[in-house]
Amino acid sequence: MPLSMDAFNDDGFSVVHLTESVNRVPTVPGVISGMNLFQPRRVRSHKVAVESKQGKLVIVQTSERGAPRNRRDNDKRKIVDLRTRRIDEASRITADEVSGIRAFGSETELKSLQTEVVDRQQMVVQDLQATRERLYLGAINGLLVDADDSTIYDFYDVFGFVRPSEIDFDWANRTGVREFIQANVTRPMLRALGGIAPAGARIIALCGDDFFDGLTRNTEYRERYKNNENASELFENHAFSAIEAFGVTWVNYRGTDDNSTVAIAPDKARFFMMGVPGLFIEAFAPPPTFGLVNTLGQEWYSRIIRDDKRDEWADVEVESHRVPICTRPESLLQGNG
């Protein structure tokens, strides 16, 4: 018998089952997404509170015995409420598209419909994961932007910091590279983090194509390999790969194929420290539906929205309520080459 739209009433198409399914969909490759950089924080509402504490070391004035004691001022704390944002997309299945379909070698119409729903979920999730990668790219730049480039959150403004000036690397003429990076990248980042960076933390530079190529052409970089057993490295193709040099992991960032929708400008680089607890977090909230209110947020949600009036179509929806956050934007640096 031909498949009917009434099959969507099966328990296999409930919000719970569909959400479990979409969370098992393989991840679309993404450089930042693959780093597991953002620590998840699941919340029960659309807001997440971030507390900042401007702790500083104070040099204490000496005093004579019996003199009034020095009293330390309490550190001022600031609590900022940030709202999660919804990213969502839907794919419509019409009655004509599923009428009479069967899985290969199977007579089970329900299985055919379930397969169709999973296929639609995967297409939607790919778009949303590209959106997630773009949000991550903004967060490591301290500026979360929407698809139209409007500002969602400028974390420098949110937490009360001034964006550091862009560093001019000028790879073609740069000498004393190790000292230059120590003075302009490594030490400023460590000082900005205020001692919370553990020993194993690494500095990552996500580089546009021209910036990355400028590094590999730099005289001092090439001298690292010249006349030693690693000289063959100079002839390797490093496009969209990572190299270790001068205490930094340099990654030739690969975004979307148009090199603009999700991308780093060709002559730019973005620096951040990986492995610092709490530096990057991502809050997940539940969608505003009665069945999920006051539950802990999940990364993705999926459900079926049916045409209740004419029973002609059903939308496979996937959504996420999230906000990626950099809690110490003063530690983020940008460079040009």
mmCIF file of C-alpha atoms in Angstrom:
data_model
loop_
_atom_site.group_PDB
_atom_site.id
_atom_site.type_symbol
_atom_site.label_atom_id
_atom_site.label_comp_id
_atom_site.label_asym_id
_atom_site.label_seq_id
_atom_site.Cartn_x
_atom_site.Cartn_y
_atom_site.Cartn_z
ATOM 1 C CA MET A 1 0.000 0.000 0.000
ATOM 2 C CA PRO A 2 1.326 3.511 -0.710
ATOM 3 C CA LEU A 3 2.904 5.386 2.167
ATOM 4 C CA SER A 4 0.591 7.888 3.859
ATOM 5 C CA MET A 5 1.471 11.082 5.729
ATOM 6 C CA ASP A 6 -0.273 9.563 8.752
ATOM 7 C CA ALA A 7 2.895 7.545 9.325
ATOM 8 C CA PHE A 8 4.372 10.650 10.969
ATOM 9 C CA ASN A 9 2.203 9.858 13.992
ATOM 10 C CA ASP A 10 4.525 6.939 14.796
ATOM 11 C CA ASP A 11 6.587 7.322 17.998
ATOM 12 C CA GLY A 12 9.733 7.152 15.876
ATOM 13 C CA PHE A 13 9.001 10.713 14.739
ATOM 14 C CA SER A 14 8.642 12.243 18.199
ATOM 15 C CA VAL A 15 10.849 15.183 19.214
ATOM 16 C CA VAL A 16 12.864 12.908 21.502
ATOM 17 C CA HIS A 17 13.578 10.298 18.836
ATOM 18 C CA LEU A 18 14.324 12.857 16.131
ATOM 19 C CA THR A 19 16.669 14.786 18.440
ATOM 20 C CA GLU A 20 18.539 11.592 19.310
ATOM 21 C CA SER A 21 18.837 10.877 15.597
ATOM 22 C CA VAL A 22 20.148 14.286 14.577
ATOM 23 C CA ASN A 23 22.732 14.260 17.359
ATOM 24 C CA ARG A 24 24.196 11.096 15.789
ATOM 25 C CA VAL A 25 24.596 12.685 12.353
ATOM 26 C CA PRO A 26 28.321 12.753 11.402
ATOM 27 C CA THR A 27 29.975 16.132 11.842
ATOM 28 C CA VAL A 28 30.717 18.176 8.739
ATOM 29 C CA PRO A 29 34.466 18.923 8.751
ATOM 30 C CA GLY A 30 35.341 22.262 10.320
ATOM 31 C CA VAL A 31 38.736 23.384 11.604
ATOM 32 C CA ILE A 32 37.557 25.025 14.829
ATOM 33 C CA SER A 33 34.701 22.589 15.394
ATOM 34 C CA GLY A 34 37.200 19.737 15.203
ATOM 35 C CA MET A 35 39.381 21.295 17.918
ATOM 36 C CA ASN A 36 36.701 20.835 20.612
ATOM 37 C CA LEU A 37 37.743 24.291 21.757
ATOM 38 C CA PHE A 38 34.448 25.357 23.335
ATOM 39 C CA GLN A 39 33.442 23.797 26.648
ATOM 40 C CA PRO A 40 29.672 23.095 26.666
ATOM 41 C CA ARG A 41 27.504 24.736 29.311
ATOM 42 C CA ARG A 42 23.918 23.514 29.311
ATOM 43 C CA VAL A 43 21.388 25.952 30.760
ATOM 44 C CA ARG A 44 17.633 25.801 31.399
ATOM 45 C CA SER A 45 16.763 29.260 30.035
ATOM 46 C CA HIS A 46 17.785 31.406 27.076
ATOM 47 C CA LYS A 47 20.278 33.386 29.189
ATOM 48 C CA VAL A 48 23.700 32.477 30.563
ATOM 49 C CA ALA A 49 25.461 34.518 33.256
ATOM 50 C CA VAL A 50 29.191 35.105 32.860
ATOM 51 C CA GLU A 51 31.093 36.515 35.811
ATOM 52 C CA SER A 52 34.331 38.430 35.363
ATOM 53 C CA LYS A 53 36.635 39.331 38.224
ATOM 54 C CA GLN A 54 39.400 41.835 37.683
ATOM 55 C CA GLY A 55 41.923 40.266 40.050
ATOM 56 C CA LYS A 56 45.273 42.076 40.184
ATOM 57 C CA LEU A 57 48.390 41.706 42.268
ATOM 58 C CA VAL A 58 48.978 44.635 44.609
ATOM 59 C CA ILE A 59 52.366 45.796 45.958
ATOM 60 C CA VAL A 60 51.877 46.364 49.682
ATOM 61 C CA GLN A 61 53.429 49.383 51.383
ATOM 62 C CA THR A 62 55.652 48.512 54.359
ATOM 63 C CA SER A 63 54.692 49.935 57.745
ATOM 64 C CA GLU A 64 55.996 50.270 61.289
ATOM 65 C CA ARG A 65 54.819 47.878 63.962
ATOM 66 C CA GLY A 66 51.700 49.247 65.606
ATOM 67 C CA ALA A 67 50.717 51.324 62.575
ATOM 68 C CA PRO A 68 47.268 50.791 60.999
ATOM 69 C CA ARG A 69 47.183 47.658 58.874
ATOM 70 C CA ASN A 70 46.832 47.711 55.127
ATOM 71 C CA ARG A 71 43.401 46.621 54.012
ATOM 72 C CA ARG A 72 42.912 45.046 50.618
ATOM 73 C CA ASP A 73 40.099 46.369 48.460
ATOM 74 C CA ASN A 74 37.680 43.668 47.417
ATOM 75 C CA ASP A 75 37.965 42.682 43.774
ATOM 76 C CA LYS A 76 35.132 44.134 41.753
ATOM 77 C CA ARG A 77 33.011 41.495 40.112
ATOM 78 C CA LYS A 78 30.924 41.977 37.042
ATOM 79 C CA ILE A 79 28.132 39.648 35.966
ATOM 80 C CA VAL A 80 27.024 39.796 32.342
ATOM 81 C CA ASP A 81 23.911 38.076 31.022
ATOM 82 C CA LEU A 82 24.235 36.814 27.469
ATOM 83 C CA ARG A 83 21.337 35.399 25.474
ATOM 84 C CA THR A 84 21.522 32.298 23.349
ATOM 85 C CA ARG A 85 20.633 32.689 19.691
ATOM 86 C CA ARG A 86 18.581 30.327 17.559
ATOM 87 C CA ILE A 87 19.978 28.830 14.382
ATOM 88 C CA ASP A 88 17.490 26.717 12.485
ATOM 89 C CA GLU A 89 16.516 25.391 9.080
ATOM 90 C CA ALA A 90 13.793 23.128 7.692
ATOM 91 C CA SER A 91 13.397 20.809 4.699
ATOM 92 C CA ARG A 92 9.886 20.165 3.366
ATOM 93 C CA ILE A 93 8.704 16.672 2.432
ATOM 94 C CA THR A 94 5.579 16.668 0.289
ATOM 95 C CA ALA A 95 3.023 13.880 0.009
ATOM 96 C CA ASP A 96 3.912 13.385 -3.664
ATOM 97 C CA GLU A 97 7.582 12.832 -2.798
ATOM 98 C CA VAL A 98 6.924 9.948 -0.404
ATOM 99 C CA SER A 99 3.902 8.351 -2.029
ATOM 100 C CA GLY A 100 4.647 4.668 -2.586
ATOM 101 C CA ILE A 101 8.380 4.861 -1.809
ATOM 102 C CA ARG A 102 10.053 1.725 -0.475
ATOM 103 C CA ALA A 103 13.536 1.029 0.850
ATOM 104 C CA PHE A 104 15.653 -1.085 -1.510
ATOM 105 C CA GLY A 105 14.908 -4.774 -0.841
ATOM 106 C CA SER A 106 12.298 -3.929 1.769
ATOM 107 C CA GLU A 107 8.525 -3.793 1.920
ATOM 108 C CA THR A 108 8.478 -1.539 5.006
ATOM 109 C CA GLU A 109 7.073 1.851 4.117
ATOM 110 C CA LEU A 110 7.761 3.269 7.591
ATOM 111 C CA LYS A 111 11.451 2.503 7.248
ATOM 112 C CA SER A 112 11.457 4.322 3.896
ATOM 113 C CA LEU A 113 9.980 7.416 5.487
ATOM 114 C CA GLN A 114 12.438 7.277 8.387
ATOM 115 C CA THR A 115 15.317 7.075 5.901
ATOM 116 C CA GLU A 116 13.944 10.087 4.028
ATOM 117 C CA VAL A 117 13.714 12.079 7.263
ATOM 118 C CA VAL A 118 17.321 11.219 8.195
ATOM 119 C CA ASP A 119 18.496 12.278 4.735
ATOM 120 C CA ARG A 120 16.723 15.621 5.126
ATOM 121 C CA GLN A 121 18.186 16.046 8.617
ATOM 122 C CA GLN A 122 21.703 15.521 7.293
ATOM 123 C CA MET A 123 21.279 18.159 4.585
ATOM 124 C CA VAL A 124 19.955 20.685 7.098
ATOM 125 C CA VAL A 125 22.600 19.897 9.713
ATOM 126 C CA GLN A 126 25.380 20.515 7.180
ATOM 127 C CA ASP A 127 24.136 24.077 6.697
ATOM 128 C CA LEU A 128 23.790 24.615 10.433
ATOM 129 C CA GLN A 129 27.245 23.217 11.157
ATOM 130 C CA ALA A 130 28.714 25.650 8.637
ATOM 131 C CA THR A 131 26.847 28.379 10.535
ATOM 132 C CA ARG A 132 28.304 27.082 13.801
ATOM 133 C CA GLU A 133 31.832 27.205 12.370
ATOM 134 C CA ARG A 134 31.298 30.823 11.344
ATOM 135 C CA LEU A 135 30.135 31.686 14.860
ATOM 136 C CA TYR A 136 33.232 30.008 16.291
ATOM 137 C CA LEU A 137 35.412 31.962 13.894
ATOM 138 C CA GLY A 138 33.843 35.158 15.191
ATOM 139 C CA ALA A 139 34.242 34.138 18.838
ATOM 140 C CA ILE A 140 38.011 33.607 18.484
ATOM 141 C CA ASN A 141 38.139 37.093 16.991
ATOM 142 C CA GLY A 142 36.209 38.545 19.936
ATOM 143 C CA LEU A 143 33.370 39.603 17.637
ATOM 144 C CA LEU A 144 30.327 37.363 17.160
ATOM 145 C CA VAL A 145 28.608 38.275 13.898
ATOM 146 C CA ASP A 146 25.438 37.109 12.143
ATOM 147 C CA ALA A 147 25.057 35.878 8.557
ATOM 148 C CA ASP A 148 24.557 39.484 7.381
ATOM 149 C CA ASP A 149 27.714 40.564 9.285
ATOM 150 C CA SER A 150 25.699 42.479 11.870
ATOM 151 C CA THR A 151 27.178 42.297 15.367
ATOM 152 C CA ILE A 152 25.650 39.849 17.827
ATOM 153 C CA TYR A 153 28.199 40.418 20.614
ATOM 154 C CA ASP A 154 31.446 42.359 20.692
ATOM 155 C CA PHE A 155 33.105 40.614 23.629
ATOM 156 C CA TYR A 156 35.560 43.477 24.107
ATOM 157 C CA ASP A 157 32.640 45.816 24.759
ATOM 158 C CA VAL A 158 30.742 43.211 26.783
ATOM 159 C CA PHE A 159 33.606 42.642 29.219
ATOM 160 C CA GLY A 160 35.051 46.162 29.122
ATOM 161 C CA PHE A 161 38.306 45.806 27.167
ATOM 162 C CA VAL A 162 39.927 47.619 24.275
ATOM 163 C CA ARG A 163 40.733 45.488 21.233
ATOM 164 C CA PRO A 164 44.534 45.118 20.858
ATOM 165 C CA SER A 165 46.114 46.644 17.779
ATOM 166 C CA GLU A 166 46.719 44.338 14.841
ATOM 167 C CA ILE A 167 50.283 43.012 14.654
ATOM 168 C CA ASP A 168 52.197 43.707 11.450
ATOM 169 C CA PHE A 169 54.305 40.624 10.659
ATOM 170 C CA ASP A 170 55.643 41.802 7.276
ATOM 171 C CA TRP A 171 56.982 38.308 6.550
ATOM 172 C CA ALA A 172 58.957 39.374 3.476
ATOM 173 C CA ASN A 173 61.221 41.629 5.537
ATOM 174 C CA ARG A 174 60.859 40.181 9.028
ATOM 175 C CA THR A 175 64.054 39.245 10.867
ATOM 176 C CA GLY A 176 64.452 38.165 14.476
ATOM 177 C CA VAL A 177 61.185 36.256 14.145
ATOM 178 C CA ARG A 178 61.444 34.276 17.388
ATOM 179 C CA GLU A 179 62.071 37.396 19.462
ATOM 180 C CA PHE A 180 59.371 39.304 17.596
ATOM 181 C CA ILE A 181 56.764 36.612 18.336
ATOM 182 C CA GLN A 182 57.790 36.332 21.976
ATOM 183 C CA ALA A 183 57.455 40.101 22.414
ATOM 184 C CA ASN A 184 54.260 40.621 20.433
ATOM 185 C CA VAL A 185 52.329 37.363 20.796
ATOM 186 C CA THR A 186 53.488 34.974 23.511
ATOM 187 C CA ARG A 187 54.132 37.344 26.415
ATOM 188 C CA PRO A 188 51.099 39.609 25.789
ATOM 189 C CA MET A 189 48.791 36.569 25.643
ATOM 190 C CA LEU A 190 50.179 35.055 28.838
ATOM 191 C CA ARG A 191 49.937 38.370 30.664
ATOM 192 C CA ALA A 192 46.391 38.905 29.464
ATOM 193 C CA LEU A 193 45.375 35.476 30.769
ATOM 194 C CA GLY A 194 46.687 36.394 34.197
ATOM 195 C CA GLY A 195 48.323 33.084 35.053
ATOM 196 C CA ILE A 196 45.373 30.804 34.266
ATOM 197 C CA ALA A 197 47.106 29.239 31.259
ATOM 198 C CA PRO A 198 48.341 25.737 32.203
ATOM 199 C CA ALA A 199 51.769 24.494 31.199
ATOM 200 C CA GLY A 200 50.439 22.441 28.284
ATOM 201 C CA ALA A 201 48.474 25.278 26.643
ATOM 202 C CA ARG A 202 49.369 26.004 23.013
ATOM 203 C CA ILE A 203 49.214 29.160 20.935
ATOM 204 C CA ILE A 204 47.244 28.614 17.731
ATOM 205 C CA ALA A 205 47.327 30.927 14.722
ATOM 206 C CA LEU A 206 44.575 30.429 12.156
ATOM 207 C CA CYS A 207 45.996 31.927 8.970
ATOM 208 C CA GLY A 208 44.654 33.136 5.660
ATOM 209 C CA ASP A 209 46.372 31.767 2.567
ATOM 210 C CA ASP A 210 48.737 34.699 1.887
ATOM 211 C CA PHE A 211 49.706 35.071 5.530
ATOM 212 C CA PHE A 212 50.519 31.338 5.791
ATOM 213 C CA ASP A 213 52.512 31.336 2.540
ATOM 214 C CA GLY A 214 54.411 34.416 3.690
ATOM 215 C CA LEU A 215 55.504 32.535 6.812
ATOM 216 C CA THR A 216 56.782 29.554 4.811
ATOM 217 C CA ARG A 217 58.737 31.890 2.516
ATOM 218 C CA ASN A 218 60.294 33.828 5.390
ATOM 219 C CA THR A 219 64.096 33.562 5.432
ATOM 220 C CA GLU A 220 64.363 32.561 9.091
ATOM 221 C CA TYR A 221 61.642 29.935 8.743
ATOM 222 C CA ARG A 222 63.515 28.385 5.826
ATOM 223 C CA GLU A 223 66.774 28.478 7.771
ATOM 224 C CA ARG A 224 65.185 26.147 10.364
ATOM 225 C CA TYR A 225 65.245 23.326 7.803
ATOM 226 C CA LYS A 226 68.203 24.221 5.663
ATOM 227 C CA ASN A 227 71.163 21.820 5.869
ATOM 228 C CA ASN A 228 69.495 19.365 8.276
ATOM 229 C CA GLU A 229 67.570 16.117 8.034
ATOM 230 C CA ASN A 230 64.257 18.010 7.741
ATOM 231 C CA ALA A 231 65.291 19.983 4.639
ATOM 232 C CA SER A 232 62.664 18.112 2.601
ATOM 233 C CA GLU A 233 60.017 20.061 4.536
ATOM 234 C CA LEU A 234 60.832 23.052 2.336
ATOM 235 C CA PHE A 235 59.508 21.177 -0.687
ATOM 236 C CA GLU A 236 56.342 19.805 0.936
ATOM 237 C CA ASN A 237 52.900 21.088 0.007
ATOM 238 C CA HIS A 238 51.518 22.597 3.224
ATOM 239 C CA ALA A 239 48.223 23.915 1.827
ATOM 240 C CA PHE A 240 45.488 23.678 4.502
ATOM 241 C CA SER A 241 47.868 21.956 6.918
ATOM 242 C CA ALA A 242 49.496 22.940 10.216
ATOM 243 C CA ILE A 243 53.157 23.587 10.973
ATOM 244 C CA GLU A 244 54.991 24.147 14.248
ATOM 245 C CA ALA A 245 57.407 27.072 14.316
ATOM 246 C CA PHE A 246 58.597 29.675 16.818
ATOM 247 C CA GLY A 247 56.429 28.294 19.613
ATOM 248 C CA VAL A 248 53.181 28.645 17.629
ATOM 249 C CA THR A 249 51.015 26.167 15.735
ATOM 250 C CA TRP A 250 50.276 27.847 12.397
ATOM 251 C CA VAL A 251 47.153 26.520 10.648
ATOM 252 C CA ASN A 252 46.287 27.388 7.062
ATOM 253 C CA TYR A 253 42.563 27.820 7.694
ATOM 254 C CA ARG A 254 40.218 26.159 5.221
ATOM 255 C CA GLY A 255 36.719 27.578 5.164
ATOM 256 C CA THR A 256 34.047 27.395 2.496
ATOM 257 C CA ASP A 257 35.158 26.884 -1.100
ATOM 258 C CA ASP A 258 34.245 30.456 -2.050
ATOM 259 C CA ASN A 259 36.825 31.590 0.553
ATOM 260 C CA SER A 260 34.450 34.275 1.809
ATOM 261 C CA THR A 261 31.294 32.848 3.444
ATOM 262 C CA VAL A 262 33.331 31.181 6.201
ATOM 263 C CA ALA A 263 36.913 32.353 5.874
ATOM 264 C CA ILE A 264 39.857 34.326 7.185
ATOM 265 C CA ALA A 265 41.033 37.152 4.937
ATOM 266 C CA PRO A 266 44.060 36.032 2.880
ATOM 267 C CA ASP A 267 46.589 38.334 4.585
ATOM 268 C CA LYS A 268 45.256 37.940 8.159
ATOM 269 C CA ALA A 269 45.790 35.612 11.127
ATOM 270 C CA ARG A 270 43.933 35.115 14.408
ATOM 271 C CA PHE A 271 45.769 34.038 17.533
ATOM 272 C CA PHE A 272 44.318 32.319 20.590
ATOM 273 C CA MET A 273 45.472 29.926 23.273
ATOM 274 C CA MET A 274 44.171 26.364 23.251
ATOM 275 C CA GLY A 275 43.934 24.308 26.433
ATOM 276 C CA VAL A 276 42.971 27.098 28.863
ATOM 277 C CA PRO A 277 39.996 25.984 31.020
ATOM 278 C CA GLY A 278 37.008 28.300 30.710
ATOM 279 C CA LEU A 279 38.533 30.541 28.044
ATOM 280 C CA PHE A 280 35.973 29.440 25.454
ATOM 281 C CA ILE A 281 32.536 28.194 26.478
ATOM 282 C CA GLU A 282 29.343 27.529 24.566
ATOM 283 C CA ALA A 283 25.933 27.738 26.191
ATOM 284 C CA PHE A 284 23.059 25.550 25.002
ATOM 285 C CA ALA A 285 19.446 26.341 25.865
ATOM 286 C CA PRO A 286 16.221 24.376 25.207
ATOM 287 C CA PRO A 287 13.750 25.611 22.583
ATOM 288 C CA PRO A 288 10.715 27.562 23.832
ATOM 289 C CA THR A 289 8.242 24.675 23.689
ATOM 290 C CA PHE A 290 6.042 23.358 26.516
ATOM 291 C CA GLY A 291 7.458 19.845 26.282
ATOM 292 C CA LEU A 292 11.071 21.004 26.745
ATOM 293 C CA VAL A 293 10.699 24.022 29.031
ATOM 294 C CA ASN A 294 13.111 24.057 32.003
ATOM 295 C CA THR A 295 15.171 21.149 30.663
ATOM 296 C CA LEU A 296 18.924 21.365 30.093
ATOM 297 C CA GLY A 297 19.775 22.513 26.600
ATOM 298 C CA GLN A 298 21.084 20.069 23.991
ATOM 299 C CA GLU A 299 23.258 20.900 21.006
ATOM 300 C CA TRP A 300 20.617 20.104 18.384
ATOM 301 C CA TYR A 301 16.855 19.566 18.345
ATOM 302 C CA SER A 302 14.762 18.115 15.555
ATOM 303 C CA ARG A 303 11.017 17.731 15.057
ATOM 304 C CA ILE A 304 8.344 17.283 12.395
ATOM 305 C CA ILE A 305 5.912 20.138 11.688
ATOM 306 C CA ARG A 306 2.886 18.847 9.737
ATOM 307 C CA ASP A 307 0.369 20.525 7.489
ATOM 308 C CA ASP A 308 -2.647 20.097 9.763
ATOM 309 C CA LYS A 309 -5.075 21.784 7.348
ATOM 310 C CA ARG A 310 -4.478 19.909 4.094
ATOM 311 C CA ASP A 311 -2.062 17.110 5.084
ATOM 312 C CA GLU A 312 0.065 17.818 2.008
ATOM 313 C CA TRP A 313 3.506 18.349 3.507
ATOM 314 C CA ALA A 314 5.694 17.936 6.580
ATOM 315 C CA ASP A 315 8.724 20.042 7.502
ATOM 316 C CA VAL A 316 11.779 18.334 9.005
ATOM 317 C CA GLU A 317 13.134 21.028 11.317
ATOM 318 C CA VAL A 318 16.525 21.167 13.035
ATOM 319 C CA GLU A 319 17.364 23.952 15.442
ATOM 320 C CA SER A 320 19.913 24.924 18.050
ATOM 321 C CA HIS A 321 19.775 27.588 20.753
ATOM 322 C CA ARG A 322 23.372 28.463 21.547
ATOM 323 C CA VAL A 323 25.962 31.171 22.043
ATOM 324 C CA PRO A 324 29.749 30.624 21.863
ATOM 325 C CA ILE A 325 31.637 32.935 24.232
ATOM 326 C CA CYS A 326 35.247 34.030 24.729
ATOM 327 C CA THR A 327 35.520 34.962 28.405
ATOM 328 C CA ARG A 328 38.953 36.620 28.091
ATOM 329 C CA PRO A 329 38.915 38.544 24.791
ATOM 330 C CA GLU A 330 41.932 40.570 25.888
ATOM 331 C CA SER A 331 44.019 37.438 25.211
ATOM 332 C CA LEU A 332 42.984 37.287 21.541
ATOM 333 C CA LEU A 333 45.329 38.791 18.966
ATOM 334 C CA GLN A 334 45.138 39.506 15.240
ATOM 335 C CA GLY A 335 47.933 39.840 12.725
ATOM 336 C CA ASN A 336 48.522 40.804 9.123
ATOM 337 C CA GLY A 337 51.296 39.610 6.865
#
